[in-house]
Short mmCIF file of C-alpha atoms in Angstrom, two decimals:
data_model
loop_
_atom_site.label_atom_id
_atom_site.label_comp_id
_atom_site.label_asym_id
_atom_site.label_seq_id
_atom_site.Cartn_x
_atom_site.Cartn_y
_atom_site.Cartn_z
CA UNK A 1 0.00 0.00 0.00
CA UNK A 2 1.43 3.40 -0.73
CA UNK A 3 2.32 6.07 1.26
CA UNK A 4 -1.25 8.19 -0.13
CA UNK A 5 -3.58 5.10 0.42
CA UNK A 6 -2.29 4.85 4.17
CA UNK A 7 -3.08 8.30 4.65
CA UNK A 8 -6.36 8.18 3.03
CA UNK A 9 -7.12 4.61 5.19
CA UNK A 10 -6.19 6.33 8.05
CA UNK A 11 -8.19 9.37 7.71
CA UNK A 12 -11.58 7.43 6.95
CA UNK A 13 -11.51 5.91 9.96
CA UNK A 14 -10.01 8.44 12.13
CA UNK A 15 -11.40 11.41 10.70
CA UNK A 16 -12.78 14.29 13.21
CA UNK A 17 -16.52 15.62 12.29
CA UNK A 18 -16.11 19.07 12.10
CA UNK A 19 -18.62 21.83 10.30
CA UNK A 20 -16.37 22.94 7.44
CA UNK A 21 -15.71 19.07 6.37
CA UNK A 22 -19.46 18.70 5.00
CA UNK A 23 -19.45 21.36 2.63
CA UNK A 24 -17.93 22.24 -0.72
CA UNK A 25 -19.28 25.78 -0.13
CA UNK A 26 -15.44 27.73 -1.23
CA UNK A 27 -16.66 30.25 1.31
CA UNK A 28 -17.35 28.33 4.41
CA UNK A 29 -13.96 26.47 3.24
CA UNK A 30 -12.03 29.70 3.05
CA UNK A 31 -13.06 31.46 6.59
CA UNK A 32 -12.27 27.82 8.43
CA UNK A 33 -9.02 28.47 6.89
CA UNK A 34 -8.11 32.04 7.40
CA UNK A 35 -9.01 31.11 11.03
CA UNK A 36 -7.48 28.24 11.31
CA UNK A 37 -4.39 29.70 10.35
CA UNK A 38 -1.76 29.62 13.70
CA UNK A 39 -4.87 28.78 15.66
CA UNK A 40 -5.85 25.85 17.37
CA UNK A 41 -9.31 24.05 16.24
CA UNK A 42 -10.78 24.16 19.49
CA UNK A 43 -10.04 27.89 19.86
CA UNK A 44 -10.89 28.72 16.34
CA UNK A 45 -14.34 26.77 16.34
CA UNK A 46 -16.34 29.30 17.88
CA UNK A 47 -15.47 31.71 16.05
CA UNK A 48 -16.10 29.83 12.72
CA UNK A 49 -19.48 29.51 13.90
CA UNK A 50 -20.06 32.96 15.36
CA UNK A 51 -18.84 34.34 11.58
CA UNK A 52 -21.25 32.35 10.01
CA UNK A 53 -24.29 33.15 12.24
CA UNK A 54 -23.15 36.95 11.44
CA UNK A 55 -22.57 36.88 8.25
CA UNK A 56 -24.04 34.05 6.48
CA UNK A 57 -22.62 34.58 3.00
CA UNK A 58 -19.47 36.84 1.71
CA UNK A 59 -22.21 39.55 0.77
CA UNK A 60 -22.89 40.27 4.41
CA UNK A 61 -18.74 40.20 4.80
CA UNK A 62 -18.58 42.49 2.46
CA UNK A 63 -21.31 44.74 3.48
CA UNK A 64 -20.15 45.05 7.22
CA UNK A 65 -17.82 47.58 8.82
CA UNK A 66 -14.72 46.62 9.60
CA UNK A 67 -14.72 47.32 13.53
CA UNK A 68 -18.14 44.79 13.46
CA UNK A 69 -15.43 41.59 12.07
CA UNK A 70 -12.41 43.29 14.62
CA UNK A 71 -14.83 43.21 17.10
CA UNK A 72 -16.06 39.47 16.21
CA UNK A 73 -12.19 38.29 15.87
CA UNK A 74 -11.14 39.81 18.97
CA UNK A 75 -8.84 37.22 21.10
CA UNK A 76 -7.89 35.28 17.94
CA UNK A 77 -4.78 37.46 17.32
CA UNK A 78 -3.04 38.23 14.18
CA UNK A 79 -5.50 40.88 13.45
CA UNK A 80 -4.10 41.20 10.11
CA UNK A 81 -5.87 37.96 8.99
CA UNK A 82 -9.36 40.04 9.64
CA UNK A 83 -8.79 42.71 7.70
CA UNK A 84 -7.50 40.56 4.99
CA UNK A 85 -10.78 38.79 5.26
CA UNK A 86 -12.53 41.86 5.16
CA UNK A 87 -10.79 43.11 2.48
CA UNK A 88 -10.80 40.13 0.01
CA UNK A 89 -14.90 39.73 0.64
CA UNK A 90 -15.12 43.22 -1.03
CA UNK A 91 -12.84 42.06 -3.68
CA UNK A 92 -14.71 38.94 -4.34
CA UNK A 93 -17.82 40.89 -4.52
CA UNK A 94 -16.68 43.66 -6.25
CA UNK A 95 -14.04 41.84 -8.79
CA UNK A 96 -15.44 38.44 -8.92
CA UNK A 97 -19.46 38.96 -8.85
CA UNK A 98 -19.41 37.59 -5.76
CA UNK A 99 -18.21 34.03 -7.14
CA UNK A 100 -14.94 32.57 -5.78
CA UNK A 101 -12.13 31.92 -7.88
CA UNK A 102 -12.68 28.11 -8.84
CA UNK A 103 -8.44 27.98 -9.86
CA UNK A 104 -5.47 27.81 -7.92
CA UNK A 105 -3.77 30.61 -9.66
CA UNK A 106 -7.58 32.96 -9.49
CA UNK A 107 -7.62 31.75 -5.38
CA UNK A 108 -4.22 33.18 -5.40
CA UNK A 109 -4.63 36.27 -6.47
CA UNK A 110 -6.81 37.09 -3.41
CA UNK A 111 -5.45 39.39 -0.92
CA UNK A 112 -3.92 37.25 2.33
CA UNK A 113 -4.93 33.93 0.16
CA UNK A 114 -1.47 32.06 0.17
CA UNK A 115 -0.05 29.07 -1.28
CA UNK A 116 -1.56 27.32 0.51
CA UNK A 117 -5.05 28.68 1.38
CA UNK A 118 -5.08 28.31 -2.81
CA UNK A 119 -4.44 24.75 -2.38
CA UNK A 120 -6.46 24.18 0.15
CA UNK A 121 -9.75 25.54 -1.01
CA UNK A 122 -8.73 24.69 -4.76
CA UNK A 123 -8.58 20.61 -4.01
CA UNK A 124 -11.48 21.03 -1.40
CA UNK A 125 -14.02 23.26 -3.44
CA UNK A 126 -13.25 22.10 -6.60
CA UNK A 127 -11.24 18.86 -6.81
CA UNK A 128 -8.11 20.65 -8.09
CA UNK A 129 -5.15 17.96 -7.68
CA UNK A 130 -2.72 20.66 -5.56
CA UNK A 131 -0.98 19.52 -2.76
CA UNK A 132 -0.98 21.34 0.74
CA UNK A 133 1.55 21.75 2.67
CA UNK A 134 0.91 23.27 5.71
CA UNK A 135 2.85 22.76 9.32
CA UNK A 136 1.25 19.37 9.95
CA UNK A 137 2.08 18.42 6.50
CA UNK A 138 5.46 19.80 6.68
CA UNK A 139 6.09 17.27 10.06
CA UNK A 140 4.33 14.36 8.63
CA UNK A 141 6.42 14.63 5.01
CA UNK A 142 9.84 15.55 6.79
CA UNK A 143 9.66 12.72 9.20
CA UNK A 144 8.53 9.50 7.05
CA UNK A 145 11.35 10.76 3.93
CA UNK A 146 13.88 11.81 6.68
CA UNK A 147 14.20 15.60 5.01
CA UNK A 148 16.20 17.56 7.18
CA UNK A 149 15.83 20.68 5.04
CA UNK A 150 14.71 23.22 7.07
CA UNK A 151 11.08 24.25 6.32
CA UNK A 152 11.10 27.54 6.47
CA UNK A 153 14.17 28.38 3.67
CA UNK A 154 13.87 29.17 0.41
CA UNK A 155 15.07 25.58 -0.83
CA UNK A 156 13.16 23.38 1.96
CA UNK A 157 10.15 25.37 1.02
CA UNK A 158 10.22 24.78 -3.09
CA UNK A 159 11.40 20.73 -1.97
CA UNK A 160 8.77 20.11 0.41
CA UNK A 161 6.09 22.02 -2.22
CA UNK A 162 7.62 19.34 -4.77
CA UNK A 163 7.68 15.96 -2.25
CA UNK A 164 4.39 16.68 -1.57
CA UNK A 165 3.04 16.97 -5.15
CA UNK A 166 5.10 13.76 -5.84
CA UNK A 167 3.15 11.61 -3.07
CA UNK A 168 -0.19 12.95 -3.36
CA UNK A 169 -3.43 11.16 -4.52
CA UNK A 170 -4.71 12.53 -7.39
CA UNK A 171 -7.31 10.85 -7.39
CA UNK A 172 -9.55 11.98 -4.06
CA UNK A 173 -7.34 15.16 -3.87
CA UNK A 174 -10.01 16.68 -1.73
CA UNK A 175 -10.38 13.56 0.92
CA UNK A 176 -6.05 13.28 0.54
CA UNK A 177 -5.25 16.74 1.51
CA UNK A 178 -7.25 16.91 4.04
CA UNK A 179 -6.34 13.76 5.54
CA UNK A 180 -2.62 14.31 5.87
CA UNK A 181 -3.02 17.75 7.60
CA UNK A 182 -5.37 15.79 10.07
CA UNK A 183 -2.45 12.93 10.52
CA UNK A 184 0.07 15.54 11.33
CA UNK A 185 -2.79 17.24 13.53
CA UNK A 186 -3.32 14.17 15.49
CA UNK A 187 -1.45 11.21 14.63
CA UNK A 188 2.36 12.48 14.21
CA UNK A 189 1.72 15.44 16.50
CA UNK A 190 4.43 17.45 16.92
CA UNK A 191 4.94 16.32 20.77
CA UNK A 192 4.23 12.76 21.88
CA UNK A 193 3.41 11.40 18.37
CA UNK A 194 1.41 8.15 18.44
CA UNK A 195 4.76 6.41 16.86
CA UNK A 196 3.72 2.42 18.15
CA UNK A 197 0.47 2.55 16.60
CA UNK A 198 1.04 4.69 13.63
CA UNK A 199 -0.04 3.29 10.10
CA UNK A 200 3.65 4.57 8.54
CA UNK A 201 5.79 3.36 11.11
CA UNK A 202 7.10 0.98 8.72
CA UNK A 203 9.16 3.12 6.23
CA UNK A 204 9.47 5.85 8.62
CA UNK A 205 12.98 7.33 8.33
CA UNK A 206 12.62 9.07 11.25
CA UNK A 207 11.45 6.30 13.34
CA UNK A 208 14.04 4.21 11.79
CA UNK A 209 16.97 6.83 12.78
CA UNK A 210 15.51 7.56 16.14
CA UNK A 211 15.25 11.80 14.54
CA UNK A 212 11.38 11.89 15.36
CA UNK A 213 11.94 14.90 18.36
CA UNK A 214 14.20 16.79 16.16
CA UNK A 215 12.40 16.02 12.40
CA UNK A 216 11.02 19.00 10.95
CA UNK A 217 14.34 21.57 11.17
CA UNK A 218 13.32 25.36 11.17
CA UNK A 219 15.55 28.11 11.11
CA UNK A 220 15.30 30.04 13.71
CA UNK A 221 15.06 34.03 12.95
CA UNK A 222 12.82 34.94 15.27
CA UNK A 223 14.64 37.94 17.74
CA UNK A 224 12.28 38.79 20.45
CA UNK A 225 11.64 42.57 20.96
CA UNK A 226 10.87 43.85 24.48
CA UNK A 227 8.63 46.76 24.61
CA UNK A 228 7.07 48.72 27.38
CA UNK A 229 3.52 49.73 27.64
CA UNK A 230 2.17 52.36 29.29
CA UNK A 231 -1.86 52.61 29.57
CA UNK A 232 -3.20 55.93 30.96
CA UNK A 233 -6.76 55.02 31.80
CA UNK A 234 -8.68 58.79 32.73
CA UNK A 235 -12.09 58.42 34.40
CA UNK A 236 -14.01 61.76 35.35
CA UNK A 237 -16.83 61.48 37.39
CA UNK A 238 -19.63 60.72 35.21
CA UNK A 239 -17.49 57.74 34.61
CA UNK A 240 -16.55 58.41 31.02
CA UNK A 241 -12.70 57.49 29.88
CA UNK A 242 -10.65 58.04 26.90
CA UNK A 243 -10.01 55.29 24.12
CA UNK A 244 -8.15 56.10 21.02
CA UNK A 245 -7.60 53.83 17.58
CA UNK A 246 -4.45 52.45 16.81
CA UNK A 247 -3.14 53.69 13.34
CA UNK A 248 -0.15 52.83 11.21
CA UNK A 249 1.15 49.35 9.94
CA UNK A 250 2.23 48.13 13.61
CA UNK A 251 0.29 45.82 15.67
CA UNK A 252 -3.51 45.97 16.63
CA UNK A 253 -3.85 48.04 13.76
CA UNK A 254 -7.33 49.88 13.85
CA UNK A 255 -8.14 48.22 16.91
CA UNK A 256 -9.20 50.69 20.23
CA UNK A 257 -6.81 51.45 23.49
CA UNK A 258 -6.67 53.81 26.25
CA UNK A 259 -3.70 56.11 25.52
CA UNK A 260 -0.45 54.95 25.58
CA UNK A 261 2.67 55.71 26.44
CA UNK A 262 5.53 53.51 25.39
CA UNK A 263 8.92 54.31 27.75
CA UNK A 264 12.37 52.49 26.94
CA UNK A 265 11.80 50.76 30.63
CA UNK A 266 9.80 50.18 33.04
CA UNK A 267 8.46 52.79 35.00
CA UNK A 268 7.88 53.76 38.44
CA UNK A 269 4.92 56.53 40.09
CA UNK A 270 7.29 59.23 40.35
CA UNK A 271 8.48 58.87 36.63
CA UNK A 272 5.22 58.07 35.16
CA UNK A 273 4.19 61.64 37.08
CA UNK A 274 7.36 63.36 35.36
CA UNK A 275 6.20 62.45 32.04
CA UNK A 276 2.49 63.28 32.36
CA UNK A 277 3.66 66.47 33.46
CA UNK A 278 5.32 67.00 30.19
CA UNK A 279 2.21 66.09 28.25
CA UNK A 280 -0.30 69.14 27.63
CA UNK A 281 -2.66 67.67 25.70
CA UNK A 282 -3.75 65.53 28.55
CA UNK A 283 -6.41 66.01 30.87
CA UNK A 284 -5.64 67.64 34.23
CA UNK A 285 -4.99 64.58 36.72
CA UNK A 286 -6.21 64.56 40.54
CA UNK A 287 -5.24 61.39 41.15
CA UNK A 288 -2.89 58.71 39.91
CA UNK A 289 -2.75 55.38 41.25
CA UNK A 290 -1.35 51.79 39.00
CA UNK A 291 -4.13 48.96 38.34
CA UNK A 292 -1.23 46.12 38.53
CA UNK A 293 2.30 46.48 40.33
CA UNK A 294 4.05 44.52 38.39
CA UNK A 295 3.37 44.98 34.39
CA UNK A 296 1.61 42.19 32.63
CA UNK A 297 3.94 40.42 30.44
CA UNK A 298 1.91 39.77 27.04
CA UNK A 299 3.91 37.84 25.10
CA UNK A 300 3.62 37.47 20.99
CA UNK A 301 4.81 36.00 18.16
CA UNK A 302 8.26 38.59 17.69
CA UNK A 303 7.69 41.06 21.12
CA UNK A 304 6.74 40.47 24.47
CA UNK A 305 4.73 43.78 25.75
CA UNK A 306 5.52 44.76 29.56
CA UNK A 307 2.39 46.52 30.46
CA UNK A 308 0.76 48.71 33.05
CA UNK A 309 -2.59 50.33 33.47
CA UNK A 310 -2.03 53.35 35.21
CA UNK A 311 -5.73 54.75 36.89
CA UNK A 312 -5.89 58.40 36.46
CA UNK A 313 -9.39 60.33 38.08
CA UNK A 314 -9.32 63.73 37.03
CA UNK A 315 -11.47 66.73 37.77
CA UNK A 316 -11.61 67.81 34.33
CA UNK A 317 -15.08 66.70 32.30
CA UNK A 318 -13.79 64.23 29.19
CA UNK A 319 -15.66 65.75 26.66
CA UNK A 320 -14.26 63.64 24.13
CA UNK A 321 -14.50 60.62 26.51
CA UNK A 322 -16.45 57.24 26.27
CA UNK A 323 -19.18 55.87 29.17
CA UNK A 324 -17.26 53.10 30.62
CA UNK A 325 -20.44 50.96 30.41
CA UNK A 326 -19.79 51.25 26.26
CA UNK A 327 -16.24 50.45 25.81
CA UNK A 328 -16.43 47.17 25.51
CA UNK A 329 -18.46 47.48 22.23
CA UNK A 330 -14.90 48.83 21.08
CA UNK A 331 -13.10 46.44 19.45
CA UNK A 332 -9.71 45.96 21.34
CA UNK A 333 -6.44 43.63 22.00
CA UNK A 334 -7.36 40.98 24.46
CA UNK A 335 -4.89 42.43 26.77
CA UNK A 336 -7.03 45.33 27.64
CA UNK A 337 -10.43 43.31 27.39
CA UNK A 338 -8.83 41.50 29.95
CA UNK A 339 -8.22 44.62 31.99
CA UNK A 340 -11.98 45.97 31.40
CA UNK A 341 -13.37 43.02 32.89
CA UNK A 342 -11.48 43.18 35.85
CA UNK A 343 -11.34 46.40 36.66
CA UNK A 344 -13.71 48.23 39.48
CA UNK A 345 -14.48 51.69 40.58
#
């Protein structure tokens, strides 16, 4: 039995039942994707559903404001992948009548739609024989053939894009694809793979060569970037505060904070006093106090973000300002929906 017919023996009996594997619907097929994309199924499922019940087709996508689907994806992360989605549901309305692409090359061509999103909706939607590669796939592929290429440079990419073509069953491309990304999901996991009981085992290079733990190789280029973050969170008395959007190419982009200061390190009452006395375009404080001691370290992908929520009552009426009881209607980075919930007057 081949290497393809394992995987597809495997995955018809071991196969999870989830919403977006009874459809052909390209659109249903593409927003399980975008979501799914660096997060977790049992995260993103929710969500998936919540999308769906809001905007049934890529017409009501398209149709919607962009802080409604920033407001839907909040605590997913990589808010980038929203307003992609966003953006490419105007596109396919606007560009495409509404009607996906039914090629890999058209899928392509749709903004934040990857290799191998393309692939992905291409063999699902429409039977086209293109392989995925994904990070499961990348694991499962690197391990049996004993690659040790890493995965994420230039030549490990085009040879693992390649391998994968060369393996794949044309034949039930859609059932295929999906079945080796659910292998490497659950069968040759990246920790603890099932190894004794797997359906490969027997031409398994890694296996073989005892190079399972350290089979796929990625580079690492990742530098981690500390940053400071300063929250100044002004309440008057009628309870209104201030929230501002986020603007520029940087993180959280378009998404709603309290002001911010960033500093170079952390800093202490005195100092945080210093430079609020330096800023006239503040409100006048009466009071300054610090929601958490110790700043709340929230860590992603390429920064980890030192944070405090400084609590500043002033005197002064925000006439600019927000009721407190509306702010969570804002869209915002979890970090300060966290904060919103927990904080009390």
């Amino acid at each position: 039995m081949s290497f393809s017919e394992k995987i597809l023996d495997w995955y018809h009996i071991n196969k999870r039942e989830l919403p977006w594997r009874s459809t052909r619907d390209p659109y249903k097929i593409w927003l399980s994707e975008i979501i799914l994309q660096q997060t977790r199924v049992v995260q993103g499922m929710p969500y998936y559903h919540r999308f769906l019940e809001a905007f049934p087709s890529v017409h009501d996508l398209a149709d919607a404001s962009e802080e409604k689907v920033l407001k839907l994806w909040q605590g997913l992360g990589y808010y980038s992948r929203a307003r992609n989605l966003h953006a490419t549901a105007k596109m396919i309305v606007e560009d495409f009548n509404g009607e996906f692409p039914t090629t890999y090359e058209g899928l392509k061509s749709l903004k934040g739609v990857g290799d191998y999103t393309a692939s992905a909706i291409a063999s699902i939607c429409f039977d086209v024989p293109e392989p995925v590669v994904d990070g499961n796939v990348y694991r499962v592929l690197a391990r049996y053939f004993g690659v040790e290429l890493p995965i994420n440079s230039t030549e490990g990419t085009k040879y693992f894009k390649e391998l994968a073509r060369e393996v794949m069953e044309t034949k039930n491309v859609r059932d295929y694809n999906q079945g080796i990304m659910e292998f490497g999901a659950i069968q040759c996991a990246p920790k603890k793979p099932y190894c004794l009981l797997c359906p490969l085992q027997d031409g398994c290079v890694a296996l073989k060569e005892n190079k399972v733990d350290v089979l796929p190789v990625k580079l690492n280029k990742t530098k981690i970037k500390e940053r400071h973050f300063n929250y100044l969170v002004f309440l008057d008395e009628q309870e209104n505060t201030l929230m501002e959007q986020r603007k520029g190419r940087g993180i959280w982009q378009n998404l709603y904070q309290f002001p911010l200061l960033e500093s170079e390190k952390e800093l202490q009452t005195d100092e945080m006093e210093g430079e609020l006395t330096c800023k006239t375009d503040f409100p006048n404080t009466e009071s300054l106090s610090l929601f958490n001691t110790e700043p709340i370290i929230h860590k992603l992908s390429h920064q980890h973000l030192y944070t405090k929520f400084w609590i500043l009552k002033t005197d002064d009426v925000l006439e600019e300002g927000t009721p407190w009881k509306k702010i969570m209607a804002y869209p915002v980075p979890v970090l300060i929906a966290d904060f919103i919930k927990k904080f009390k007057f």
